Coordinates of C-alpha atoms in Angstrom, one line a residue:
M12 CA 176.6 -62.7 41.5
K13 CA 180.0 -61.0 41.1
S14 CA 182.4 -60.3 43.8
D15 CA 184.8 -57.2 43.7
R16 CA 185.6 -56.3 47.4
G17 CA 188.4 -57.3 49.7
I18 CA 188.6 -59.5 52.7
G19 CA 190.2 -56.7 54.7
S20 CA 186.7 -55.1 55.1
Y21 CA 185.5 -57.7 57.4
G22 CA 187.3 -56.0 60.3
L23 CA 185.2 -53.0 60.0
F24 CA 182.0 -55.0 60.0
L25 CA 183.0 -56.7 63.3
R26 CA 182.5 -53.2 64.9
K27 CA 179.1 -52.9 63.6
T28 CA 175.8 -54.3 65.2
T29 CA 175.1 -57.9 65.2
L30 CA 172.3 -60.3 64.1
I31 CA 172.8 -63.8 65.1
V32 CA 170.6 -66.6 63.7
L33 CA 170.9 -70.0 65.5
L34 CA 169.3 -72.9 63.8
I35 CA 169.1 -76.1 65.6
T36 CA 167.4 -78.6 63.1
G37 CA 167.6 -82.2 62.1
T38 CA 170.1 -84.2 60.2
G39 CA 171.9 -83.0 57.1
I40 CA 171.4 -82.6 53.5
S41 CA 174.1 -84.5 51.5
A42 CA 176.8 -82.4 49.6
A43 CA 177.1 -83.1 45.8
G44 CA 178.3 -86.8 45.3
S45 CA 178.3 -87.6 49.1
D46 CA 175.8 -88.8 51.6
R47 CA 177.9 -88.0 54.7
K48 CA 176.8 -85.3 57.2
T49 CA 178.6 -81.9 56.8
A50 CA 181.0 -81.7 59.5
N51 CA 182.2 -78.1 59.0
T52 CA 180.9 -74.9 57.3
L53 CA 181.1 -75.0 53.7
I54 CA 180.5 -72.3 50.9
W55 CA 179.1 -73.4 47.6
D56 CA 178.9 -71.6 44.2
T57 CA 175.7 -72.9 42.5
I58 CA 177.3 -71.7 39.2
S59 CA 173.9 -70.4 37.9
P60 CA 171.4 -68.4 40.1
L61 CA 168.9 -70.2 42.1
S62 CA 165.3 -69.9 41.2
D63 CA 163.4 -71.8 43.9
T64 CA 163.8 -74.7 46.5
A65 CA 164.2 -77.1 43.7
G66 CA 167.5 -75.7 42.7
L67 CA 168.9 -76.8 46.1
Q68 CA 168.3 -80.5 45.2
N69 CA 170.2 -80.7 41.8
R70 CA 173.8 -80.0 42.8
T71 CA 175.4 -81.6 39.9
N72 CA 177.2 -78.4 38.7
W73 CA 177.8 -76.8 42.0
K74 CA 181.2 -75.9 43.0
L75 CA 182.8 -76.1 46.4
V76 CA 184.8 -72.9 47.3
P77 CA 188.2 -74.0 48.6
T78 CA 189.4 -72.4 52.0
D79 CA 192.5 -71.3 50.2
L80 CA 191.8 -69.4 47.0
L81 CA 195.3 -70.0 46.0
M82 CA 194.3 -73.6 45.3
L83 CA 192.4 -72.3 42.1
E84 CA 195.9 -71.2 40.6
R85 CA 197.6 -73.4 38.1
D86 CA 200.6 -73.9 40.4
P87 CA 199.3 -73.5 44.1
A88 CA 202.6 -74.0 45.6
T89 CA 204.4 -71.3 43.6
A90 CA 201.3 -68.9 44.2
S91 CA 201.4 -69.5 48.0
S92 CA 205.1 -68.5 47.9
D93 CA 204.7 -65.3 45.9
P94 CA 203.0 -62.3 47.6
G95 CA 202.0 -61.2 44.0
Y96 CA 199.2 -63.6 44.0
Y97 CA 197.9 -62.8 47.5
G98 CA 194.5 -60.8 47.9
R99 CA 192.7 -62.9 45.4
E100 CA 189.0 -62.8 45.6
Y101 CA 186.4 -65.4 44.5
A102 CA 183.8 -64.3 41.9
F103 CA 180.5 -66.2 42.2
N104 CA 179.1 -67.3 38.9
G105 CA 175.7 -68.2 40.5
D106 CA 174.6 -67.8 44.1
A107 CA 176.3 -68.5 47.3
V108 CA 175.0 -71.3 49.5
V109 CA 176.4 -71.8 53.0
E110 CA 175.7 -75.2 54.7
N111 CA 176.7 -77.1 57.8
E112 CA 175.2 -79.9 59.7
H113 CA 172.5 -77.6 61.1
L114 CA 171.3 -75.4 58.2
T115 CA 171.4 -74.4 54.6
A116 CA 171.4 -70.7 53.8
A117 CA 170.7 -69.7 50.2
F118 CA 171.5 -66.2 49.1
Q119 CA 169.0 -65.8 46.2
S120 CA 170.3 -63.0 44.1
K121 CA 167.3 -62.8 41.8
K122 CA 164.8 -62.4 44.7
G123 CA 167.1 -60.2 46.9
C124 CA 166.8 -62.2 50.1
V125 CA 168.5 -65.0 52.3
V126 CA 166.6 -68.0 52.9
I127 CA 167.3 -70.5 55.8
Y128 CA 166.3 -74.1 55.1
S129 CA 166.0 -76.9 57.8
K130 CA 168.7 -79.7 57.1
A131 CA 165.9 -82.2 58.2
D132 CA 163.9 -81.2 55.2
S133 CA 165.5 -79.1 52.4
K134 CA 162.2 -78.2 51.0
S135 CA 161.1 -76.6 54.4
K136 CA 161.9 -72.9 54.4
K137 CA 162.0 -71.8 58.1
L138 CA 163.1 -68.3 57.7
Q139 CA 163.6 -65.6 55.0
F140 CA 165.1 -62.3 55.9
V141 CA 165.4 -59.0 53.8
P142 CA 166.1 -55.4 54.6
L143 CA 162.8 -53.8 55.9
E144 CA 163.1 -51.1 53.4
L145 CA 163.1 -53.6 50.5
K146 CA 160.4 -55.7 51.8
G147 CA 157.7 -56.5 49.2
R148 CA 159.6 -54.4 46.5
P149 CA 161.7 -55.6 43.7
A150 CA 165.3 -56.3 45.0
K151 CA 168.3 -58.2 44.0
I152 CA 171.7 -59.3 45.7
T153 CA 174.1 -57.3 43.6
H154 CA 177.3 -58.0 45.5
C155 CA 178.6 -60.9 47.4
S156 CA 182.2 -61.5 48.4
I157 CA 183.8 -63.9 50.8
L158 CA 185.3 -62.4 53.9
Q159 CA 186.4 -65.6 55.6
N160 CA 186.3 -69.3 54.7
T161 CA 188.3 -71.4 57.2
G162 CA 186.2 -74.7 56.9
Q163 CA 184.9 -74.2 60.4
D164 CA 183.8 -70.4 59.9
A165 CA 182.5 -68.6 57.0
A166 CA 181.5 -64.8 56.4
L167 CA 180.2 -63.1 53.4
E168 CA 179.6 -59.5 52.6
V169 CA 176.3 -59.0 50.8
T170 CA 174.6 -55.9 49.3
F171 CA 170.9 -55.8 48.8
S172 CA 169.8 -53.5 46.0
G173 CA 166.4 -52.0 45.0
E174 CA 164.4 -48.9 44.7
G175 CA 167.6 -46.9 44.3
K176 CA 169.0 -48.2 47.5
N177 CA 172.2 -50.3 48.4
L178 CA 172.0 -52.0 51.8
S179 CA 174.9 -54.0 53.0
A180 CA 175.6 -56.5 55.7
A181 CA 178.3 -59.0 56.6
I182 CA 176.8 -62.4 57.4
A183 CA 179.0 -64.9 59.1
F184 CA 178.5 -68.7 59.9
D185 CA 180.2 -71.3 61.9
R186 CA 179.9 -75.1 62.1
A187 CA 177.8 -74.8 65.4
G188 CA 174.9 -73.4 63.1
I189 CA 175.2 -69.7 64.2
V190 CA 174.7 -67.1 61.6
D191 CA 175.9 -63.7 62.5
I192 CA 174.4 -60.7 60.4
K193 CA 176.1 -57.3 61.0
P194 CA 174.0 -54.7 59.1
D195 CA 175.8 -51.7 57.9
G196 CA 174.7 -48.3 59.1
N197 CA 172.4 -47.7 56.1
M198 CA 170.3 -50.8 56.8
K199 CA 167.6 -49.3 59.2
G200 CA 165.4 -52.4 59.7
I201 CA 165.0 -56.1 59.1
S202 CA 162.0 -58.1 58.2
L203 CA 161.7 -61.8 59.3
I204 CA 159.4 -63.7 57.1
S205 CA 158.2 -66.8 58.7
P206 CA 154.8 -68.6 59.1
I207 CA 154.1 -67.9 62.9
E208 CA 150.9 -69.2 64.5
H209 CA 151.4 -67.6 67.9
G210 CA 153.8 -64.8 69.0
V211 CA 155.1 -64.8 72.5
V212 CA 156.6 -62.0 74.5
P213 CA 158.1 -63.7 77.6
S214 CA 158.3 -62.2 80.9
F215 CA 160.0 -63.8 83.7
I216 CA 158.3 -61.7 86.3
G217 CA 154.6 -61.8 85.6
D218 CA 152.8 -63.8 82.8
D219 CA 153.9 -63.9 79.0
L220 CA 152.0 -62.2 76.5
I221 CA 150.6 -64.6 73.7
F222 CA 149.5 -62.9 70.6
S223 CA 147.2 -65.1 68.3
P224 CA 146.4 -63.5 65.0
S225 CA 142.8 -65.3 64.9
Q226 CA 141.9 -62.8 67.8
Y227 CA 142.7 -59.7 65.6
A228 CA 140.2 -60.0 62.8
S229 CA 139.8 -56.2 62.1
T230 CA 143.7 -55.3 62.0
N231 CA 146.7 -56.3 60.0
T232 CA 149.4 -55.0 62.1
L233 CA 150.2 -55.4 65.9
C234 CA 152.7 -53.1 67.5
V235 CA 154.0 -55.1 70.5
P236 CA 156.1 -54.2 73.5
S237 CA 160.0 -54.9 72.7
E238 CA 161.3 -56.5 75.8
N239 CA 164.6 -58.1 74.5
L240 CA 163.0 -61.6 73.7
F241 CA 160.4 -62.7 71.4
V242 CA 159.3 -66.4 70.6
G243 CA 157.4 -67.2 67.5
L244 CA 155.5 -70.6 67.4
L245 CA 155.7 -71.6 63.9
E246 CA 152.9 -73.3 61.9
G247 CA 153.1 -77.1 62.2
Q248 CA 154.1 -77.0 65.9
N249 CA 157.5 -78.5 65.2
D250 CA 159.6 -75.2 65.2
M251 CA 160.1 -72.2 67.3
L252 CA 161.6 -68.8 66.2
V253 CA 163.6 -67.1 68.9
V254 CA 164.6 -63.5 68.5
T255 CA 166.6 -61.3 70.9
W256 CA 167.9 -57.8 70.9
P257 CA 169.8 -55.6 73.3
E258 CA 168.4 -52.4 75.0
G259 CA 167.7 -49.6 72.7
K260 CA 164.7 -47.8 70.9
Q261 CA 163.7 -50.8 68.7
Q262 CA 160.3 -51.1 67.5
M263 CA 158.7 -54.5 66.7
K264 CA 155.5 -55.0 64.6
L265 CA 153.7 -58.4 63.8
V266 CA 152.4 -58.2 60.3
L267 CA 149.4 -60.6 59.9
G268 CA 148.6 -62.5 56.8
D269 CA 145.3 -63.2 55.1
N270 CA 145.1 -66.9 55.0
Q271 CA 141.8 -68.0 53.5
Q272 CA 142.5 -71.6 53.7
G273 CA 143.6 -72.1 57.3
P274 CA 144.2 -70.2 60.5
R275 CA 145.5 -66.6 60.3
L276 CA 149.2 -66.5 60.7
V277 CA 151.8 -63.9 61.5
E278 CA 153.5 -63.4 58.1
S279 CA 156.5 -61.4 59.3
V280 CA 158.1 -59.9 62.3
D281 CA 159.3 -56.4 61.2
F282 CA 162.0 -54.6 63.2
D283 CA 163.1 -51.0 63.2
N284 CA 166.5 -52.0 64.9
D285 CA 167.7 -48.6 66.0
G286 CA 171.1 -49.3 64.6
K287 CA 171.3 -52.2 67.0
S288 CA 171.8 -56.0 67.0
L289 CA 169.1 -58.5 66.4
Y290 CA 169.5 -62.0 67.2
L291 CA 167.5 -65.1 66.0
A292 CA 167.2 -68.8 66.5
V293 CA 165.1 -71.5 64.9
L294 CA 164.6 -74.5 67.4
S295 CA 163.1 -77.6 65.9
A296 CA 161.8 -80.9 67.3
P297 CA 158.6 -82.9 66.7
G298 CA 156.0 -81.3 69.0
I299 CA 158.1 -78.6 70.3
W300 CA 155.0 -76.7 71.1
H301 CA 151.3 -77.6 71.2
K302 CA 147.9 -76.1 71.1
E303 CA 145.0 -77.8 72.9
E304 CA 141.4 -76.8 72.7
L305 CA 139.9 -76.8 76.1
K306 CA 136.7 -78.4 75.7
P307 CA 133.6 -78.3 78.1
A308 CA 134.0 -82.1 78.4
Y309 CA 137.4 -81.4 80.2
L310 CA 135.5 -80.1 83.3
E311 CA 135.9 -81.9 86.6
K312 CA 137.8 -84.8 85.2
D313 CA 141.5 -85.8 84.6
V314 CA 142.2 -85.5 80.9
T315 CA 145.3 -87.0 79.2
I316 CA 145.9 -85.3 75.8
N317 CA 147.5 -86.9 72.6
W318 CA 150.5 -84.6 72.9
K319 CA 153.9 -85.8 74.4
R320 CA 156.7 -83.6 75.6
P321 CA 159.6 -84.3 73.1
F322 CA 162.2 -83.7 75.9
H323 CA 162.3 -82.6 79.5
A324 CA 162.2 -78.8 80.1
K325 CA 160.2 -76.3 82.0
W326 CA 156.9 -76.7 80.0
I327 CA 154.4 -74.0 80.8
T328 CA 150.8 -72.9 79.6
Q329 CA 148.3 -70.4 80.5
L330 CA 144.9 -71.0 82.1
S331 CA 142.0 -68.6 83.1
E332 CA 142.1 -68.2 86.9
G333 CA 140.4 -65.5 88.7
R334 CA 139.4 -63.8 85.4
V335 CA 143.3 -63.5 84.5
Q336 CA 145.3 -65.7 82.4
T337 CA 147.7 -67.3 84.9
T338 CA 151.0 -69.2 84.0
Y339 CA 151.3 -72.8 85.2
T340 CA 154.3 -75.0 84.9
F341 CA 153.6 -78.7 84.2
R342 CA 154.5 -80.7 87.2
E343 CA 155.9 -84.2 87.2
T344 CA 152.9 -85.6 89.3
K345 CA 149.2 -84.9 90.0
G346 CA 148.6 -83.1 93.3
N347 CA 146.7 -80.7 95.4
I348 CA 147.4 -77.1 96.1
W349 CA 146.2 -74.1 98.1
R350 CA 146.6 -70.7 97.1
G351 CA 145.0 -67.2 97.7
V352 CA 142.1 -66.1 95.4
I353 CA 140.8 -69.5 94.7
G354 CA 141.7 -71.7 97.8
H355 CA 142.2 -75.4 97.7
Y356 CA 142.1 -77.1 94.1
T357 CA 144.0 -79.9 92.1
Y358 CA 147.0 -78.5 90.4
P359 CA 145.6 -78.3 86.8
V360 CA 148.5 -79.6 84.6
W361 CA 151.1 -82.3 85.1
F362 CA 152.8 -85.0 83.1
S363 CA 151.8 -88.8 83.2
S364 CA 155.1 -90.3 82.1
D365 CA 155.6 -87.9 79.1
N366 CA 151.8 -87.3 78.2
A367 CA 150.5 -83.9 79.3
S368 CA 147.3 -84.2 81.8
Y369 CA 144.7 -81.6 82.7
R370 CA 142.3 -81.3 85.7
L371 CA 140.1 -78.3 85.0
S372 CA 137.3 -77.1 87.2
K373 CA 135.1 -74.2 87.9
K374 CA 137.9 -72.4 89.5
I375 CA 140.0 -72.9 86.5
P376 CA 137.5 -73.4 83.6
P377 CA 138.2 -75.1 80.2
R378 CA 138.1 -72.0 78.3
G379 CA 139.8 -71.3 74.9
Q380 CA 143.1 -72.7 74.1
S381 CA 146.0 -73.9 76.0
I382 CA 149.3 -73.1 74.2
I383 CA 152.1 -75.4 75.6
Y384 CA 155.7 -74.3 75.1
F385 CA 159.1 -73.8 77.0
L386 CA 161.5 -71.2 77.6
E387 CA 163.9 -72.5 80.0
R388 CA 165.7 -75.8 80.7
K389 CA 164.7 -78.1 83.4
N390 CA 166.3 -81.6 83.5
S391 CA 167.0 -81.1 79.8
P392 CA 169.4 -83.1 77.9
A393 CA 172.7 -81.2 76.9
S394 CA 171.7 -81.4 73.2
V395 CA 168.5 -79.2 73.8
L396 CA 168.9 -75.4 73.5
A397 CA 166.1 -73.4 75.3
P398 CA 165.2 -69.7 74.3
V399 CA 166.8 -68.6 77.4
D400 CA 170.1 -70.5 76.2
I401 CA 169.8 -68.5 73.0
M402 CA 169.5 -65.1 74.9
K403 CA 172.4 -65.9 77.2
A404 CA 174.5 -66.7 74.0
T405 CA 173.5 -63.6 72.3
L406 CA 173.1 -60.9 74.8
G407 CA 175.7 -62.1 77.4
R408 CA 175.0 -63.2 81.0
Q409 CA 175.2 -59.9 82.6
T410 CA 172.3 -58.4 80.5
C411 CA 170.4 -61.7 80.8
D412 CA 170.8 -61.6 84.6
A413 CA 168.8 -58.6 84.7
I414 CA 166.1 -59.9 82.3
L415 CA 165.8 -63.3 84.1
D416 CA 165.8 -61.6 87.5
L417 CA 166.3 -64.7 89.6
P418 CA 166.1 -62.8 93.0
G419 CA 162.8 -61.3 91.9
R420 CA 161.4 -64.9 91.1
K421 CA 162.1 -66.1 94.5
L422 CA 159.4 -65.9 97.3
R423 CA 159.8 -63.7 100.3
T424 CA 160.0 -65.5 103.5
H425 CA 157.4 -65.5 106.3
H426 CA 159.9 -67.4 108.5
R427 CA 161.3 -65.1 111.4
R428 CA 163.6 -67.8 112.7
G429 CA 164.4 -69.7 109.4
G430 CA 164.3 -73.4 109.8
Q431 CA 163.7 -73.1 113.6
G432 CA 160.5 -72.4 115.7
V433 CA 157.1 -72.9 114.2
R434 CA 157.7 -74.3 110.8
R435 CA 154.2 -73.3 109.3
A436 CA 154.6 -69.5 109.4
C437 CA 151.0 -68.1 109.1
T438 CA 148.3 -67.2 111.6
C439 CA 146.6 -70.6 111.2
G440 CA 149.9 -72.6 111.6
C441 CA 150.9 -70.5 114.7
T442 CA 147.6 -70.6 116.5
E443 CA 147.4 -74.4 116.0
A444 CA 150.8 -74.8 117.6
I445 CA 149.8 -72.6 120.5
Q446 CA 146.5 -74.5 120.6
V447 CA 148.3 -77.7 121.4
V448 CA 149.9 -76.0 124.5
F449 CA 146.7 -74.7 125.9
D450 CA 144.9 -77.9 125.3
A451 CA 147.6 -79.7 127.6
G452 CA 147.2 -77.0 130.2
Q453 CA 150.9 -76.1 129.8
E454 CA 150.5 -72.4 128.9
V455 CA 152.4 -71.4 131.9
Q456 CA 155.3 -74.1 131.8
K457 CA 155.8 -73.3 128.0
K458 CA 155.5 -69.5 128.2
E459 CA 158.7 -69.0 126.2
Y460 CA 157.6 -71.4 123.5
V461 CA 154.2 -69.5 123.1
E462 CA 155.9 -66.2 123.1
G463 CA 158.3 -67.5 120.4
A464 CA 155.3 -68.6 118.4
L465 CA 153.5 -65.2 118.8
G466 CA 156.8 -63.6 117.7
D467 CA 156.7 -65.6 114.4
M468 CA 153.1 -64.8 113.9
V469 CA 153.6 -61.1 114.4
Y470 CA 156.6 -61.2 111.8
F471 CA 154.2 -63.0 109.4
V472 CA 151.4 -60.4 109.9
T473 CA 153.9 -57.6 109.5
Q474 CA 155.3 -59.0 106.3
H475 CA 151.6 -59.1 104.9
M476 CA 150.9 -55.6 105.9
N477 CA 154.0 -54.3 104.4
R478 CA 153.3 -56.3 101.1
I479 CA 149.8 -54.7 101.0
G480 CA 151.4 -51.3 101.4
E481 CA 153.6 -52.1 98.4
Y482 CA 150.5 -52.6 96.3
Q483 CA 148.9 -49.4 97.6
D484 CA 152.0 -47.5 96.6
L485 CA 151.8 -49.2 93.1
A486 CA 148.2 -47.9 92.8
R487 CA 149.1 -44.2 93.8
D488 CA 152.1 -44.3 91.4
M489 CA 150.2 -45.7 88.6
M490 CA 147.4 -43.1 89.0
E491 CA 149.8 -40.3 89.1
F492 CA 151.5 -41.6 85.9
L493 CA 148.3 -42.2 84.2
N494 CA 146.8 -38.7 85.0
K495 CA 150.1 -37.1 83.7
T496 CA 149.9 -39.2 80.6
R497 CA 146.6 -38.0 79.7
R498 CA 147.8 -34.5 79.3
T499 CA 150.0 -35.5 76.2
A500 CA 148.2 -38.6 74.9
G501 CA 144.5 -37.7 74.8
D502 CA 144.2 -39.9 71.6
L503 CA 144.7 -43.0 73.8
K504 CA 141.9 -42.3 76.2
P505 CA 140.3 -45.6 75.8
L506 CA 143.6 -47.6 76.8
L507 CA 144.2 -45.1 79.6
D508 CA 140.7 -45.4 80.8
R509 CA 141.0 -49.3 81.0
M510 CA 144.2 -49.3 82.8
E511 CA 142.8 -46.8 85.3
A512 CA 139.8 -49.0 85.9
I513 CA 142.1 -51.9 86.8
V514 CA 144.3 -49.8 89.0
Q515 CA 141.4 -48.5 90.9
E516 CA 140.6 -52.2 91.9
I517 CA 143.5 -52.2 94.3
P518 CA 142.2 -49.5 96.7
Q519 CA 138.6 -50.9 96.3
E520 CA 139.7 -54.3 97.4
Y521 CA 141.5 -52.6 100.4
Q522 CA 138.5 -50.6 101.4
S523 CA 136.3 -53.8 101.4
K524 CA 138.6 -55.6 103.8
Q525 CA 140.0 -52.7 105.8
E526 CA 138.0 -53.5 108.9
V527 CA 139.0 -57.2 108.8
I528 CA 142.7 -56.9 108.1
M529 CA 142.9 -54.6 111.1
S530 CA 146.3 -53.1 111.8
L531 CA 149.8 -53.7 113.4
Q532 CA 148.4 -51.8 116.5
Y533 CA 145.7 -54.5 116.7
T534 CA 148.2 -57.1 116.2
D535 CA 150.1 -55.9 119.1
E536 CA 146.9 -55.9 121.3
L537 CA 146.2 -59.5 120.5
T538 CA 149.7 -60.3 121.2
Q539 CA 149.7 -58.9 124.7
Q540 CA 146.2 -60.4 125.6
T541 CA 147.6 -63.7 124.5
K542 CA 150.8 -63.4 126.6
A543 CA 148.8 -62.4 129.5
L544 CA 147.2 -65.9 129.5
T545 CA 150.5 -67.5 130.1
R546 CA 151.2 -65.8 133.3
K547 CA 149.0 -67.7 135.5
K548 CA 147.2 -71.0 135.2
Q549 CA 143.3 -70.3 135.3
P550 CA 140.3 -72.2 134.2
G551 CA 139.2 -69.6 131.7
N552 CA 142.6 -69.6 129.8
L553 CA 141.6 -72.2 127.2
P554 CA 138.2 -70.6 126.1
A555 CA 140.0 -67.1 126.3
Y556 CA 142.6 -68.3 124.0
E557 CA 140.3 -70.0 121.5
E558 CA 138.5 -66.6 121.2
L559 CA 141.9 -64.9 120.6
S560 CA 142.7 -67.5 118.1
M561 CA 139.6 -66.9 116.1
K562 CA 140.5 -63.1 115.9
W563 CA 144.1 -63.9 114.8
R564 CA 142.9 -66.2 112.1
R565 CA 140.3 -63.9 110.9
M566 CA 142.7 -61.1 110.5
G567 CA 145.3 -63.4 108.9
G568 CA 142.9 -64.9 106.5
A569 CA 141.7 -61.5 105.3
Q570 CA 145.3 -60.4 104.9
D571 CA 146.0 -63.6 102.8
D572 CA 143.2 -62.8 100.5
L573 CA 143.9 -59.3 100.1
V574 CA 147.6 -59.9 99.3
A575 CA 146.5 -62.4 96.6
Q576 CA 143.8 -60.2 95.2
C577 CA 146.3 -57.4 94.7
H578 CA 148.7 -59.6 92.9
R579 CA 145.9 -60.7 90.6
I580 CA 145.1 -57.1 89.8
A581 CA 148.7 -56.1 89.2
R582 CA 149.1 -59.0 86.9
K583 CA 145.9 -58.1 85.1
L584 CA 147.1 -54.6 84.5
F585 CA 150.6 -56.0 83.3
Q586 CA 148.6 -57.9 80.7
E587 CA 146.1 -55.3 79.7
A588 CA 149.0 -52.9 79.1
G589 CA 150.7 -55.3 76.8
Y590 CA 147.6 -56.5 74.9
G591 CA 146.1 -53.1 74.8
C592 CA 149.0 -51.2 73.1
T593 CA 148.9 -52.9 69.7
S594 CA 147.5 -49.8 67.8
S595 CA 150.5 -47.5 67.8
P596 CA 154.3 -47.2 68.8
K597 CA 153.1 -44.4 71.1
A598 CA 150.8 -46.7 72.8
V599 CA 153.6 -49.3 73.2
A600 CA 155.8 -46.6 74.9
I601 CA 153.2 -46.0 77.5
A602 CA 152.5 -49.6 78.1
Q603 CA 156.2 -50.4 78.5
Q604 CA 156.2 -47.8 81.5
V605 CA 153.1 -49.3 83.0
R606 CA 154.5 -52.8 82.6
A607 CA 157.8 -51.7 84.1
R608 CA 156.1 -50.4 87.2
C609 CA 154.0 -53.6 87.7
R610 CA 157.0 -55.8 87.2
K611 CA 158.9 -54.0 89.9
C612 CA 156.0 -54.6 92.3
L613 CA 155.3 -58.1 91.2
R614 CA 158.8 -59.2 91.9
Y615 CA 159.9 -60.9 95.1
A616 CA 156.3 -62.1 95.6
D617 CA 154.6 -63.6 98.8
G618 CA 153.8 -67.0 98.8
Y619 CA 150.0 -66.3 99.3
E620 CA 150.0 -64.5 95.9
I621 CA 151.5 -67.3 93.8
W622 CA 154.2 -69.9 93.7
A623 CA 157.9 -69.2 93.1
D624 CA 159.4 -68.8 89.7
Y625 CA 156.1 -68.6 87.8

């Protein structure tokens, strides 16, 4: 490769869009003639073009490009004092290779691509990227010049050529392992070629989408919702590819391979990047993700599997619950839980020391695969970077705040008086507290206490009814949107029909429980009847209260179940929209609007729907 352009052009590229590739891998490959780790970012000239990975092993003739090109002059001291020598460029005789303690990046001129290798294994290619327009076509890197080389940071300007096109990008590196690729305006897309076993579209409100190529036998391309973050779980279970991008009109496709010898894989992630940035990271550690087949023998028993977490983090998986895939975070100890829809059960996943354990049941059956991975830190060592860390580093905290939506991941309160009053804020808890007073015959003496507990209970019921109303509003809004969409998207009728059928489950659930959940007027009537028993001590107060208590609990229990069922249905719709849109970008656009409506309703959930921060 020959270089013929000036360093001054780097400033122009800094104003263009950005692609950052972060690679956190193992220990380093030795530089020629040295077995030390590479402390800084170095640029090598291979002298002759690379042909394959083997070329990285033989560095006998490689030349280290000096940080000061004037050092190549016969008399560097004289050259540095004479501006007539300034502006010298470096001309590569072979290919450029950039390396630091995290990665080796080879600019393979004959193949027209940039290949990223893990420092832990120089033969292990983690990622290859090419302009989308030249993917699968004869191409070369016809131009490569150095824009910056300080020993800590390096930047190259590269032109990919083929099919009569010349597509340029500035690619910058630093010693932290960050690669920043800024495509020029003529590069419309980027193809990331990497062996991905499962593709994850994370959602911090609702459940992640997990795309497994083995489930798509009859198609070769999946259009997936572009929601600012994508995680690819690479073959071998030791690497994760993280991709982020800013808001825009980007379109992402997963191109599936045709592997006859093993499981089907995603062979590339293809982006129409809308002229915007694209950021990547490869995170590596032994067992950084895991796939567990949930066998029938796992039913109704504690099962500790062979996989161990490689470090502390918020490890999650999805299990089938109530006919919907539900996200579970691995807990530190085994324990029981109660939640709407399925009631009491043993929480299904936890760690025994660092070993993962399962307890599956008829309520959460051993069905399919459990994919274990992490997105966020949780008691993680400082050396660990999570996908969310990558997102913050590339998109910025302000953008990430909206994506992570911490307020929306918090549970809404049922406690009218915060830490005071009746602590267990539900109809069961409040009626139990009042029952103690009536059992002791102290309903008159503790009238104010009873009235306070009733106020707590009314607040709880009101919160439930308001939440039920929010789901009814979601159903009405969604039906209006789907009906309007039908007029312009008749070709997507099967998808629209499936989503409509799910939406209709919300009013159907409401109708089935309407006579039991009652109303706020009924709640007021129960309140007045209960208060009346505290005005005068009478023998019939206790049995009268017990009858009222049953009415309170029957109403509250029905509301608990309805809220939980509505949440389950909304998550089901959220998932169906994401999984059902893979046929076309048009379907993706509709799915994104459906998912946005669901996400707005699912945020700030009720504790009877699901736990906080799922």
